Amino acid sequence: MLRASALVGLVAVAYVGGVVTGVVGADDPPPKARSGVIDEAADRIVAKAARPVDRDALERAAVEGMLRALGDRWSTYYGKSEFTSFQSALEGHYSGVGLWLRNTPAGAAGSGGVAVGTIEVGSVQPGSPAEVAGVLAGDVLLRVGRTDVTTADVPTVAGLLRGEPETTVLVAVRRGSATRTVRLTRATFSTDDVQIERLAGGISRISVTAFTRGVGRDVARAMATAGQPRTGGIVLDLRDNPGGLLDEAVAVASVFLDGGPVVSYERRGAQPRTLDAFEGGDTTTPLVVLVNPSTASAAEVVAGALQDRNRAVVVGTRTYGKGSVQEPSTLSDGSALELTVGRYLTPSGRSLDGVGIEPDVVVPPGEAPEMAERRAIDVLTGLVAALGGTGRG
C-alpha cells in the first residue's frame, strides 16, 4: 500500500507520503535467518550488562538505529500493535484523542517558531476530544502523562496517547511561547472524513480531512448531493488534511477530471509509474481548492494535479511540502517497517518535496481561517461570473 502520508492509529499520525494500495510488502520474501553482529551484541548485552534489559527493547533500538542511518525522517518502525492501529486509521477507524502528528524537521522552526526535532500536531480530527479541548494544528507536544516527549518519535508518542476508551490522559502542549496542559478522554470512533456544506450563492463546500479508505467514493457522493446545475461552483477544502492513501487521492482527483495524469512516482530500479484519473469526472463546474501549511502529502497530490491540469484555482497558503512515497513491509513478528521508496511528481513534473504548492491566490500566513474562506468564495464567484453563471459547458 503506497501512502501519501502515514497515519498512526488516530491518536496520532505521521504525515503519509503517498501510500500505494494493497498491503505493500506483504509479498516480500522472508529474510534469511542468520546470526550476525547485531544478534551477537544483543546476546552479550542481555547476558552481561549490569542493568537488565528486555531483548525486544534491544531489537527495537537496533532497528530504529538502522533507520536513523538512512537520514530519512519519514522511514519508521512500528511494533505489532502500533502497526495494527496504523492500518485501522487508514481504514477510517481508530481509538485515541483525535490528533494527527508529524515530525518537525531538525534545524527548522515549527509553526509557532519553536526550535525542533519535536513532535507537532499536524491536524485535529473534527469533533474529537482534542478539538473539544482546544488543541490546534501547529501545537508542539511537550509531555504525555508523565513522559517528556520533546525528543520522542511519532510512534512512541502515538502509543502514549492511545489507550482504553473513556480513560484520560494529560497532554502538555506549547503554542508560540505559551504552554498549557489539557486533560483528554480517549474515545473510539470512525472517521467521517468528507463533509458537504451549502453556502450562499449556490456554492457547495466539500471538506476532506484525510484520505482514508472510501474517501474518493464519498467525495463523488457529495458531488451528486450538490445536485445539478452547480451554478455556484465547488470549494474543495483540503486545509489541515495530512494525507493518507494515494489511491484515494487519485479517486478524489478523478471526481473533477476526465482521465489523464494525476501523479507519477519512481521506485529505485524501476521505471516511473503514472497514476491516471478515471474517466467521466465533472470537468465543467467551477472549482476552487483551499489549502494551508498543514495540507500535506496525498492532499498535495490532489491540489497539485488540479492546479497543473488547469481544473481548479488553488487558494490559501503554501502547503507542507511532503512529496515522498512510503511503503509498509511487515516483518515476521507482525511489526513493520515503513520505508520511503520514492518521490512523486505532479502532472507537469514538479516535485513538491520540501517545497509544497504555491497557491494561485495567496492568503498571507497568519490570517484567520475565515479570511481564507472568504477569499476562496470571492474567487469562485468571479469564476462563475466570467463563465456567465453557467459553468464551463
mmCIF file of C-alpha atoms in Angstrom:
data_model
loop_
_atom_site.group_PDB
_atom_site.id
_atom_site.type_symbol
_atom_site.label_atom_id
_atom_site.label_comp_id
_atom_site.label_asym_id
_atom_site.label_seq_id
_atom_site.Cartn_x
_atom_site.Cartn_y
_atom_site.Cartn_z
ATOM 1 C CA MET A 1 0.000 0.000 0.000
ATOM 2 C CA LEU A 2 1.594 3.225 -1.026
ATOM 3 C CA ARG A 3 0.843 6.136 1.177
ATOM 4 C CA ALA A 4 0.944 9.777 0.741
ATOM 5 C CA SER A 5 1.021 10.144 4.477
ATOM 6 C CA ALA A 6 1.495 7.988 7.482
ATOM 7 C CA LEU A 7 -1.300 7.590 9.922
ATOM 8 C CA VAL A 8 -0.684 6.044 13.283
ATOM 9 C CA GLY A 9 -3.836 4.986 14.996
ATOM 10 C CA LEU A 10 -5.523 8.317 15.124
ATOM 11 C CA VAL A 11 -4.320 9.312 18.119
ATOM 12 C CA ALA A 12 -1.775 10.175 16.042
ATOM 13 C CA VAL A 13 -0.490 10.026 12.690
ATOM 14 C CA ALA A 14 2.544 10.976 10.862
ATOM 15 C CA TYR A 15 2.178 12.576 7.501
ATOM 16 C CA VAL A 16 1.897 9.898 4.932
ATOM 17 C CA GLY A 17 3.766 10.325 1.725
ATOM 18 C CA GLY A 18 1.729 8.595 -0.794
ATOM 19 C CA VAL A 19 0.664 5.254 0.228
ATOM 20 C CA VAL A 20 0.079 2.890 -2.583
ATOM 21 C CA THR A 21 -2.678 0.339 -2.200
ATOM 22 C CA GLY A 22 -2.928 -3.224 -1.038
ATOM 23 C CA VAL A 23 -0.645 -4.334 1.751
ATOM 24 C CA VAL A 24 2.633 -3.353 0.276
ATOM 25 C CA GLY A 25 5.418 -5.547 1.404
ATOM 26 C CA ALA A 26 3.047 -8.442 2.040
ATOM 27 C CA ASP A 27 4.696 -10.373 -0.793
ATOM 28 C CA ASP A 28 8.237 -9.572 0.251
ATOM 29 C CA PRO A 29 10.286 -12.757 0.678
ATOM 30 C CA PRO A 30 11.018 -13.575 4.326
ATOM 31 C CA PRO A 31 14.510 -12.507 5.357
ATOM 32 C CA LYS A 32 17.070 -15.263 5.526
ATOM 33 C CA ALA A 33 17.700 -16.388 9.070
ATOM 34 C CA ARG A 34 21.237 -15.593 10.092
ATOM 35 C CA SER A 35 23.134 -14.761 13.194
ATOM 36 C CA GLY A 36 25.290 -11.694 12.816
ATOM 37 C CA VAL A 37 26.967 -8.989 14.835
ATOM 38 C CA ILE A 38 23.650 -7.459 15.909
ATOM 39 C CA ASP A 39 22.386 -10.762 17.317
ATOM 40 C CA GLU A 40 25.726 -11.406 18.952
ATOM 41 C CA ALA A 41 25.791 -7.976 20.558
ATOM 42 C CA ALA A 42 22.218 -8.368 21.814
ATOM 43 C CA ASP A 43 23.070 -11.729 23.380
ATOM 44 C CA ARG A 44 26.071 -10.236 25.165
ATOM 45 C CA ILE A 45 24.097 -7.242 26.443
ATOM 46 C CA VAL A 46 21.271 -9.414 27.759
ATOM 47 C CA ALA A 47 23.702 -11.809 29.437
ATOM 48 C CA LYS A 48 26.288 -9.430 30.885
ATOM 49 C CA ALA A 49 25.045 -5.858 31.191
ATOM 50 C CA ALA A 50 24.796 -4.692 34.812
ATOM 51 C CA ARG A 51 21.292 -3.390 34.231
ATOM 52 C CA PRO A 52 18.781 -5.984 32.970
ATOM 53 C CA VAL A 53 17.257 -5.162 29.602
ATOM 54 C CA ASP A 54 14.463 -6.705 27.570
ATOM 55 C CA ARG A 55 15.574 -8.401 24.357
ATOM 56 C CA ASP A 56 12.604 -6.938 22.444
ATOM 57 C CA ALA A 57 13.647 -3.449 23.521
ATOM 58 C CA LEU A 58 17.147 -4.078 22.196
ATOM 59 C CA GLU A 59 15.808 -5.309 18.869
ATOM 60 C CA ARG A 60 13.613 -2.235 18.510
ATOM 61 C CA ALA A 61 16.548 0.038 19.340
ATOM 62 C CA ALA A 62 18.657 -1.743 16.727
ATOM 63 C CA VAL A 63 16.003 -1.341 14.013
ATOM 64 C CA GLU A 64 15.452 2.319 14.872
ATOM 65 C CA GLY A 65 19.205 2.886 14.774
ATOM 66 C CA MET A 66 19.390 1.405 11.283
ATOM 67 C CA LEU A 67 16.575 3.674 10.144
ATOM 68 C CA ARG A 68 18.376 6.714 11.555
ATOM 69 C CA ALA A 69 21.336 5.801 9.355
ATOM 70 C CA LEU A 70 19.099 6.498 6.343
ATOM 71 C CA GLY A 71 18.778 10.144 7.334
ATOM 72 C CA ASP A 72 15.103 9.989 6.336
ATOM 73 C CA ARG A 73 12.620 11.251 8.918
ATOM 74 C CA TRP A 74 9.689 9.525 7.180
ATOM 75 C CA SER A 75 11.047 5.977 7.407
ATOM 76 C CA THR A 76 9.568 4.446 10.550
ATOM 77 C CA TYR A 77 9.391 1.245 12.558
ATOM 78 C CA TYR A 78 6.056 0.153 14.057
ATOM 79 C CA GLY A 79 5.608 -2.516 16.693
ATOM 80 C CA LYS A 80 2.858 -5.064 16.055
ATOM 81 C CA SER A 81 0.126 -3.207 17.967
ATOM 82 C CA GLU A 82 1.253 0.142 16.540
ATOM 83 C CA PHE A 83 1.053 -1.202 13.009
ATOM 84 C CA THR A 84 -2.407 -2.641 13.627
ATOM 85 C CA SER A 85 -3.586 0.784 14.824
ATOM 86 C CA PHE A 86 -1.867 2.406 11.860
ATOM 87 C CA GLN A 87 -3.724 0.176 9.407
ATOM 88 C CA SER A 88 -7.017 0.743 11.212
ATOM 89 C CA ALA A 89 -6.554 4.502 10.946
ATOM 90 C CA LEU A 90 -6.106 4.235 7.188
ATOM 91 C CA GLU A 91 -9.364 2.286 7.072
ATOM 92 C CA GLY A 92 -11.070 5.119 8.958
ATOM 93 C CA HIS A 93 -11.345 3.510 12.410
ATOM 94 C CA TYR A 94 -9.277 4.399 15.434
ATOM 95 C CA SER A 95 -9.110 4.762 19.167
ATOM 96 C CA GLY A 96 -7.467 7.797 20.686
ATOM 97 C CA VAL A 97 -7.827 11.519 21.152
ATOM 98 C CA GLY A 98 -8.044 12.709 17.540
ATOM 99 C CA LEU A 99 -4.572 14.035 16.733
ATOM 100 C CA TRP A 100 -2.551 13.565 13.568
ATOM 101 C CA LEU A 101 1.098 14.036 14.425
ATOM 102 C CA ARG A 102 4.157 14.978 12.416
ATOM 103 C CA ASN A 103 7.860 15.320 12.981
ATOM 104 C CA THR A 104 9.164 18.853 12.731
ATOM 105 C CA PRO A 105 12.487 18.551 10.870
ATOM 106 C CA ALA A 106 15.643 19.144 12.844
ATOM 107 C CA GLY A 107 17.122 22.539 12.223
ATOM 108 C CA ALA A 108 13.808 24.069 11.185
ATOM 109 C CA ALA A 109 11.237 26.010 13.089
ATOM 110 C CA GLY A 110 7.787 24.772 13.963
ATOM 111 C CA SER A 111 4.650 26.701 13.139
ATOM 112 C CA GLY A 112 4.983 28.551 16.431
ATOM 113 C CA GLY A 113 8.619 29.412 15.736
ATOM 114 C CA VAL A 114 9.694 26.585 18.038
ATOM 115 C CA ALA A 115 13.121 25.024 17.670
ATOM 116 C CA VAL A 116 12.931 21.426 16.531
ATOM 117 C CA GLY A 117 13.278 17.856 16.254
ATOM 118 C CA THR A 118 9.923 17.922 18.018
ATOM 119 C CA ILE A 119 6.515 16.339 17.530
ATOM 120 C CA GLU A 120 3.925 18.781 16.283
ATOM 121 C CA VAL A 121 0.167 18.470 15.797
ATOM 122 C CA GLY A 122 -0.415 18.204 12.059
ATOM 123 C CA SER A 123 -4.192 18.412 12.265
ATOM 124 C CA VAL A 124 -7.045 17.745 14.672
ATOM 125 C CA GLN A 125 -9.950 15.456 13.866
ATOM 126 C CA PRO A 126 -13.227 17.421 13.873
ATOM 127 C CA GLY A 127 -15.424 16.564 16.851
ATOM 128 C CA SER A 128 -12.614 14.711 18.624
ATOM 129 C CA PRO A 129 -11.622 15.077 22.296
ATOM 130 C CA ALA A 130 -8.574 17.087 21.185
ATOM 131 C CA GLU A 131 -10.696 19.566 19.232
ATOM 132 C CA VAL A 132 -13.104 19.984 22.132
ATOM 133 C CA ALA A 133 -10.128 20.746 24.408
ATOM 134 C CA GLY A 134 -8.863 23.431 22.026
ATOM 135 C CA VAL A 135 -5.739 21.691 20.696
ATOM 136 C CA LEU A 136 -4.735 23.232 17.340
ATOM 137 C CA ALA A 137 -2.615 22.272 14.358
ATOM 138 C CA GLY A 138 0.916 23.547 14.983
ATOM 139 C CA ASP A 139 0.870 22.921 18.744
ATOM 140 C CA VAL A 140 4.075 21.228 19.884
ATOM 141 C CA LEU A 141 3.747 18.268 22.251
ATOM 142 C CA LEU A 142 5.868 18.510 25.389
ATOM 143 C CA ARG A 143 4.535 15.808 27.688
ATOM 144 C CA VAL A 144 2.045 12.942 27.558
ATOM 145 C CA GLY A 145 1.100 11.740 31.022
ATOM 146 C CA ARG A 146 4.347 11.735 32.977
ATOM 147 C CA THR A 147 6.552 11.238 29.932
ATOM 148 C CA ASP A 148 8.606 14.019 28.379
ATOM 149 C CA VAL A 149 8.156 13.627 24.601
ATOM 150 C CA THR A 150 10.323 16.500 23.378
ATOM 151 C CA THR A 151 12.819 14.042 21.878
ATOM 152 C CA ALA A 152 10.439 11.139 21.141
ATOM 153 C CA ASP A 153 9.388 9.826 17.729
ATOM 154 C CA VAL A 154 5.856 9.743 16.338
ATOM 155 C CA PRO A 155 5.091 6.037 17.012
ATOM 156 C CA THR A 156 6.214 6.423 20.637
ATOM 157 C CA VAL A 157 4.018 9.458 21.202
ATOM 158 C CA ALA A 158 1.125 7.758 19.428
ATOM 159 C CA GLY A 159 1.474 4.792 21.760
ATOM 160 C CA LEU A 160 1.325 7.053 24.797
ATOM 161 C CA LEU A 161 -1.804 8.764 23.519
ATOM 162 C CA ARG A 162 -3.615 5.518 22.777
ATOM 163 C CA GLY A 163 -5.475 3.614 25.472
ATOM 164 C CA GLU A 164 -8.805 2.203 26.511
ATOM 165 C CA PRO A 165 -11.882 4.303 25.665
ATOM 166 C CA GLU A 166 -13.083 6.560 28.496
ATOM 167 C CA THR A 167 -9.631 6.672 30.102
ATOM 168 C CA THR A 168 -7.954 10.067 30.369
ATOM 169 C CA VAL A 169 -4.518 11.382 29.570
ATOM 170 C CA LEU A 170 -2.876 14.713 30.387
ATOM 171 C CA VAL A 171 -1.155 16.332 27.405
ATOM 172 C CA ALA A 172 1.097 19.387 27.671
ATOM 173 C CA VAL A 173 1.450 21.447 24.501
ATOM 174 C CA ARG A 174 3.241 24.636 23.525
ATOM 175 C CA ARG A 175 1.776 27.258 21.213
ATOM 176 C CA GLY A 176 4.232 30.023 20.473
ATOM 177 C CA SER A 177 5.666 30.930 23.891
ATOM 178 C CA ALA A 178 2.636 29.751 25.881
ATOM 179 C CA THR A 179 2.333 26.304 27.460
ATOM 180 C CA ARG A 180 -0.872 24.630 28.549
ATOM 181 C CA THR A 181 -1.946 21.199 29.784
ATOM 182 C CA VAL A 182 -5.223 19.619 28.720
ATOM 183 C CA ARG A 183 -6.998 16.512 30.007
ATOM 184 C CA LEU A 184 -8.262 14.380 27.109
ATOM 185 C CA THR A 185 -10.675 11.471 27.396
ATOM 186 C CA ARG A 186 -9.884 8.773 24.868
ATOM 187 C CA ALA A 187 -12.639 7.629 22.511
ATOM 188 C CA THR A 188 -13.212 5.027 19.813
ATOM 189 C CA PHE A 189 -14.885 6.268 16.671
ATOM 190 C CA SER A 190 -14.992 6.002 12.913
ATOM 191 C CA THR A 191 -13.941 8.936 10.842
ATOM 192 C CA ASP A 192 -16.288 10.974 8.713
ATOM 193 C CA ASP A 193 -13.618 12.465 6.521
ATOM 194 C CA VAL A 194 -15.896 14.036 3.905
ATOM 195 C CA GLN A 195 -18.458 16.702 4.730
ATOM 196 C CA ILE A 196 -20.558 18.908 2.460
ATOM 197 C CA GLU A 197 -21.948 22.294 3.384
ATOM 198 C CA ARG A 198 -24.242 24.568 1.410
ATOM 199 C CA LEU A 199 -23.067 28.165 1.281
ATOM 200 C CA ALA A 200 -24.726 31.315 -0.024
ATOM 201 C CA GLY A 201 -24.961 31.860 -3.757
ATOM 202 C CA GLY A 202 -25.415 28.217 -4.680
ATOM 203 C CA ILE A 203 -21.852 27.324 -3.597
ATOM 204 C CA SER A 204 -21.118 23.937 -2.035
ATOM 205 C CA ARG A 205 -18.071 23.339 0.147
ATOM 206 C CA ILE A 206 -16.724 19.784 0.268
ATOM 207 C CA SER A 207 -14.250 19.332 3.145
ATOM 208 C CA VAL A 208 -11.861 16.361 3.139
ATOM 209 C CA THR A 209 -9.971 15.902 6.417
ATOM 210 C CA ALA A 210 -7.888 12.816 5.470
ATOM 211 C CA PHE A 211 -7.528 10.329 2.632
ATOM 212 C CA THR A 212 -8.706 7.195 4.407
ATOM 213 C CA ARG A 213 -10.396 4.244 2.721
ATOM 214 C CA GLY A 214 -13.559 5.219 0.816
ATOM 215 C CA VAL A 215 -12.939 8.975 0.677
ATOM 216 C CA GLY A 216 -12.959 9.035 -3.133
ATOM 217 C CA ARG A 217 -16.382 7.376 -3.157
ATOM 218 C CA ASP A 218 -17.652 9.810 -0.526
ATOM 219 C CA VAL A 219 -16.489 12.874 -2.483
ATOM 220 C CA ALA A 220 -18.267 11.525 -5.566
ATOM 221 C CA ARG A 221 -21.418 11.131 -3.487
ATOM 222 C CA ALA A 222 -21.021 14.645 -2.120
ATOM 223 C CA MET A 223 -20.850 15.979 -5.672
ATOM 224 C CA ALA A 224 -24.008 14.077 -6.522
ATOM 225 C CA THR A 225 -25.685 15.519 -3.441
ATOM 226 C CA ALA A 226 -24.730 19.029 -4.579
ATOM 227 C CA GLY A 227 -27.160 18.500 -7.446
ATOM 228 C CA GLN A 228 -27.284 19.940 -10.956
ATOM 229 C CA PRO A 229 -26.713 22.507 -12.253
ATOM 230 C CA ARG A 230 -23.968 23.525 -9.853
ATOM 231 C CA THR A 231 -24.000 27.131 -10.973
ATOM 232 C CA GLY A 232 -22.423 28.425 -7.759
ATOM 233 C CA GLY A 233 -19.390 26.143 -8.040
ATOM 234 C CA ILE A 234 -17.484 23.989 -5.537
ATOM 235 C CA VAL A 235 -14.919 24.787 -2.847
ATOM 236 C CA LEU A 236 -12.811 21.686 -2.174
ATOM 237 C CA ASP A 237 -11.407 22.335 1.309
ATOM 238 C CA LEU A 238 -8.139 20.439 1.931
ATOM 239 C CA ARG A 239 -6.894 22.556 4.824
ATOM 240 C CA ASP A 240 -5.300 20.598 7.695
ATOM 241 C CA ASN A 241 -5.500 17.410 5.622
ATOM 242 C CA PRO A 242 -2.393 15.319 6.455
ATOM 243 C CA GLY A 243 -2.727 12.925 3.521
ATOM 244 C CA GLY A 244 -3.351 9.192 3.539
ATOM 245 C CA LEU A 245 -3.856 6.620 0.801
ATOM 246 C CA LEU A 246 -2.550 7.567 -2.612
ATOM 247 C CA ASP A 247 -5.211 5.621 -4.489
ATOM 248 C CA GLU A 248 -7.890 7.579 -2.619
ATOM 249 C CA ALA A 249 -6.177 10.814 -3.672
ATOM 250 C CA VAL A 250 -6.370 9.649 -7.297
ATOM 251 C CA ALA A 251 -10.051 8.782 -6.798
ATOM 252 C CA VAL A 252 -10.791 12.262 -5.413
ATOM 253 C CA ALA A 253 -8.966 13.974 -8.274
ATOM 254 C CA SER A 254 -10.932 11.752 -10.668
ATOM 255 C CA VAL A 255 -14.196 13.294 -9.472
ATOM 256 C CA PHE A 256 -13.075 16.527 -11.184
ATOM 257 C CA LEU A 257 -11.104 15.174 -14.149
ATOM 258 C CA ASP A 258 -11.831 13.080 -17.225
ATOM 259 C CA GLY A 259 -8.837 10.780 -17.368
ATOM 260 C CA GLY A 260 -5.247 11.940 -17.719
ATOM 261 C CA PRO A 261 -2.347 12.021 -15.233
ATOM 262 C CA VAL A 262 -2.758 12.760 -11.546
ATOM 263 C CA VAL A 263 0.661 11.856 -10.153
ATOM 264 C CA SER A 264 3.759 9.849 -11.020
ATOM 265 C CA TYR A 265 6.386 8.244 -8.842
ATOM 266 C CA GLU A 266 9.579 6.304 -9.343
ATOM 267 C CA ARG A 267 10.830 3.434 -7.218
ATOM 268 C CA ARG A 268 14.507 2.543 -7.015
ATOM 269 C CA GLY A 269 15.500 0.456 -10.016
ATOM 270 C CA ALA A 270 12.115 0.797 -11.714
ATOM 271 C CA GLN A 271 10.617 2.914 -14.454
ATOM 272 C CA PRO A 272 8.437 5.848 -13.377
ATOM 273 C CA ARG A 273 4.777 4.940 -12.925
ATOM 274 C CA THR A 274 1.962 7.367 -13.710
ATOM 275 C CA LEU A 275 -1.410 7.114 -11.994
ATOM 276 C CA ASP A 276 -4.237 8.403 -14.180
ATOM 277 C CA ALA A 277 -7.648 9.725 -13.224
ATOM 278 C CA PHE A 278 -10.687 7.655 -14.034
ATOM 279 C CA GLU A 279 -12.728 8.850 -16.987
ATOM 280 C CA GLY A 280 -16.044 10.632 -16.674
ATOM 281 C CA GLY A 281 -15.382 13.170 -13.918
ATOM 282 C CA ASP A 282 -17.009 16.604 -13.738
ATOM 283 C CA THR A 283 -14.889 18.988 -15.791
ATOM 284 C CA THR A 284 -17.358 21.884 -16.050
ATOM 285 C CA THR A 285 -18.287 23.008 -12.529
ATOM 286 C CA PRO A 286 -16.139 25.976 -11.393
ATOM 287 C CA LEU A 287 -13.751 24.705 -8.701
ATOM 288 C CA VAL A 288 -11.540 26.296 -6.050
ATOM 289 C CA VAL A 289 -9.190 24.240 -3.853
ATOM 290 C CA LEU A 290 -8.490 25.667 -0.401
ATOM 291 C CA VAL A 291 -5.118 24.810 1.207
ATOM 292 C CA ASN A 292 -2.911 25.819 4.149
ATOM 293 C CA PRO A 293 0.504 24.881 5.633
ATOM 294 C CA SER A 294 -0.968 21.668 7.109
ATOM 295 C CA THR A 295 -2.178 20.441 3.714
ATOM 296 C CA ALA A 296 0.251 17.605 3.077
ATOM 297 C CA SER A 297 1.133 14.555 1.074
ATOM 298 C CA ALA A 298 -1.896 12.952 -0.641
ATOM 299 C CA ALA A 299 -3.759 16.243 -0.213
ATOM 300 C CA GLU A 300 -0.925 17.983 -2.053
ATOM 301 C CA VAL A 301 -1.190 15.370 -4.807
ATOM 302 C CA VAL A 302 -4.821 16.337 -5.380
ATOM 303 C CA ALA A 303 -4.221 20.083 -5.213
ATOM 304 C CA GLY A 304 -1.163 19.831 -7.464
ATOM 305 C CA ALA A 305 -2.939 17.728 -10.069
ATOM 306 C CA LEU A 306 -5.973 20.020 -10.260
ATOM 307 C CA GLN A 307 -3.684 23.052 -10.450
ATOM 308 C CA ASP A 308 -1.416 21.602 -13.145
ATOM 309 C CA ARG A 309 -4.367 20.398 -15.195
ATOM 310 C CA ASN A 310 -5.929 23.895 -15.067
ATOM 311 C CA ARG A 311 -9.012 22.383 -13.474
ATOM 312 C CA ALA A 312 -9.056 24.489 -10.303
ATOM 313 C CA VAL A 313 -7.794 27.703 -8.792
ATOM 314 C CA VAL A 314 -5.786 26.965 -5.632
ATOM 315 C CA VAL A 315 -6.347 29.486 -2.830
ATOM 316 C CA GLY A 316 -4.600 29.758 0.546
ATOM 317 C CA THR A 317 -1.101 29.485 1.960
ATOM 318 C CA ARG A 318 1.844 27.400 0.694
ATOM 319 C CA THR A 319 1.357 23.729 1.589
ATOM 320 C CA TYR A 320 3.540 21.498 3.765
ATOM 321 C CA GLY A 321 5.799 20.011 1.089
ATOM 322 C CA LYS A 322 5.719 16.264 1.642
ATOM 323 C CA GLY A 323 6.443 14.662 -1.696
ATOM 324 C CA SER A 324 7.786 11.270 -0.712
ATOM 325 C CA VAL A 325 6.138 7.866 -1.004
ATOM 326 C CA GLN A 326 6.208 5.380 1.850
ATOM 327 C CA GLU A 327 5.579 1.642 1.649
ATOM 328 C CA PRO A 328 4.961 -0.594 4.670
ATOM 329 C CA SER A 329 6.575 -4.020 4.795
ATOM 330 C CA THR A 330 5.568 -6.461 7.526
ATOM 331 C CA LEU A 331 8.176 -8.395 9.491
ATOM 332 C CA SER A 332 7.896 -11.920 10.847
ATOM 333 C CA ASP A 333 6.550 -10.874 14.273
ATOM 334 C CA GLY A 334 3.800 -8.625 12.878
ATOM 335 C CA SER A 335 5.782 -5.425 13.280
ATOM 336 C CA ALA A 336 6.533 -3.363 10.188
ATOM 337 C CA LEU A 337 8.984 -1.068 8.505
ATOM 338 C CA GLU A 338 7.625 1.850 6.543
ATOM 339 C CA LEU A 339 10.312 2.955 4.142
ATOM 340 C CA THR A 340 10.486 5.853 1.736
ATOM 341 C CA VAL A 341 10.594 4.202 -1.683
ATOM 342 C CA GLY A 342 10.369 7.185 -3.997
ATOM 343 C CA ARG A 343 9.294 10.742 -4.717
ATOM 344 C CA TYR A 344 6.161 11.755 -6.530
ATOM 345 C CA LEU A 345 5.737 14.355 -9.238
ATOM 346 C CA THR A 346 2.725 16.407 -10.318
ATOM 347 C CA PRO A 347 1.448 16.102 -13.926
ATOM 348 C CA SER A 348 3.751 18.954 -15.033
ATOM 349 C CA GLY A 349 6.759 17.211 -13.462
ATOM 350 C CA ARG A 350 7.013 19.294 -10.292
ATOM 351 C CA SER A 351 8.476 17.753 -7.162
ATOM 352 C CA LEU A 352 6.732 19.113 -4.074
ATOM 353 C CA ASP A 353 9.091 17.576 -1.522
ATOM 354 C CA GLY A 354 10.318 20.323 0.762
ATOM 355 C CA VAL A 355 8.671 22.930 -1.470
ATOM 356 C CA GLY A 356 4.924 22.479 -1.307
ATOM 357 C CA ILE A 357 2.342 24.078 -3.557
ATOM 358 C CA GLU A 358 2.276 27.808 -4.092
ATOM 359 C CA PRO A 359 -1.406 28.813 -4.353
ATOM 360 C CA ASP A 360 -2.637 30.725 -7.374
ATOM 361 C CA VAL A 361 -4.241 33.197 -4.965
ATOM 362 C CA VAL A 362 -2.152 33.626 -1.818
ATOM 363 C CA VAL A 363 -3.667 34.290 1.595
ATOM 364 C CA PRO A 364 -0.991 35.736 3.924
ATOM 365 C CA PRO A 365 0.191 33.340 6.659
ATOM 366 C CA GLY A 366 -1.426 34.069 9.992
ATOM 367 C CA GLU A 367 -4.699 35.278 8.527
ATOM 368 C CA ALA A 368 -7.818 33.930 10.237
ATOM 369 C CA PRO A 369 -9.315 30.831 8.538
ATOM 370 C CA GLU A 370 -12.455 32.844 7.821
ATOM 371 C CA MET A 371 -10.412 35.214 5.639
ATOM 372 C CA ALA A 372 -9.157 32.320 3.514
ATOM 373 C CA GLU A 373 -12.699 31.026 3.141
ATOM 374 C CA ARG A 374 -13.919 34.467 2.127
ATOM 375 C CA ARG A 375 -11.151 34.758 -0.447
ATOM 376 C CA ALA A 376 -11.982 31.328 -1.879
ATOM 377 C CA ILE A 377 -15.641 32.285 -2.231
ATOM 378 C CA ASP A 378 -14.702 35.597 -3.879
ATOM 379 C CA VAL A 379 -12.516 33.772 -6.406
ATOM 380 C CA LEU A 380 -15.220 31.195 -7.091
ATOM 381 C CA THR A 381 -17.824 33.920 -7.547
ATOM 382 C CA GLY A 382 -15.518 35.599 -10.049
ATOM 383 C CA LEU A 383 -15.070 32.348 -11.963
ATOM 384 C CA VAL A 384 -18.807 31.820 -12.163
ATOM 385 C CA ALA A 385 -19.353 35.387 -13.360
ATOM 386 C CA ALA A 386 -16.662 35.039 -16.021
ATOM 387 C CA LEU A 387 -18.388 31.920 -17.302
ATOM 388 C CA GLY A 388 -21.766 33.597 -17.428
ATOM 389 C CA GLY A 389 -23.051 31.760 -14.356
ATOM 390 C CA THR A 390 -23.498 28.525 -16.291
ATOM 391 C CA GLY A 391 -20.255 26.670 -15.668
ATOM 392 C CA ARG A 392 -17.819 25.807 -18.419
ATOM 393 C CA GLY A 393 -20.221 23.884 -20.650
#
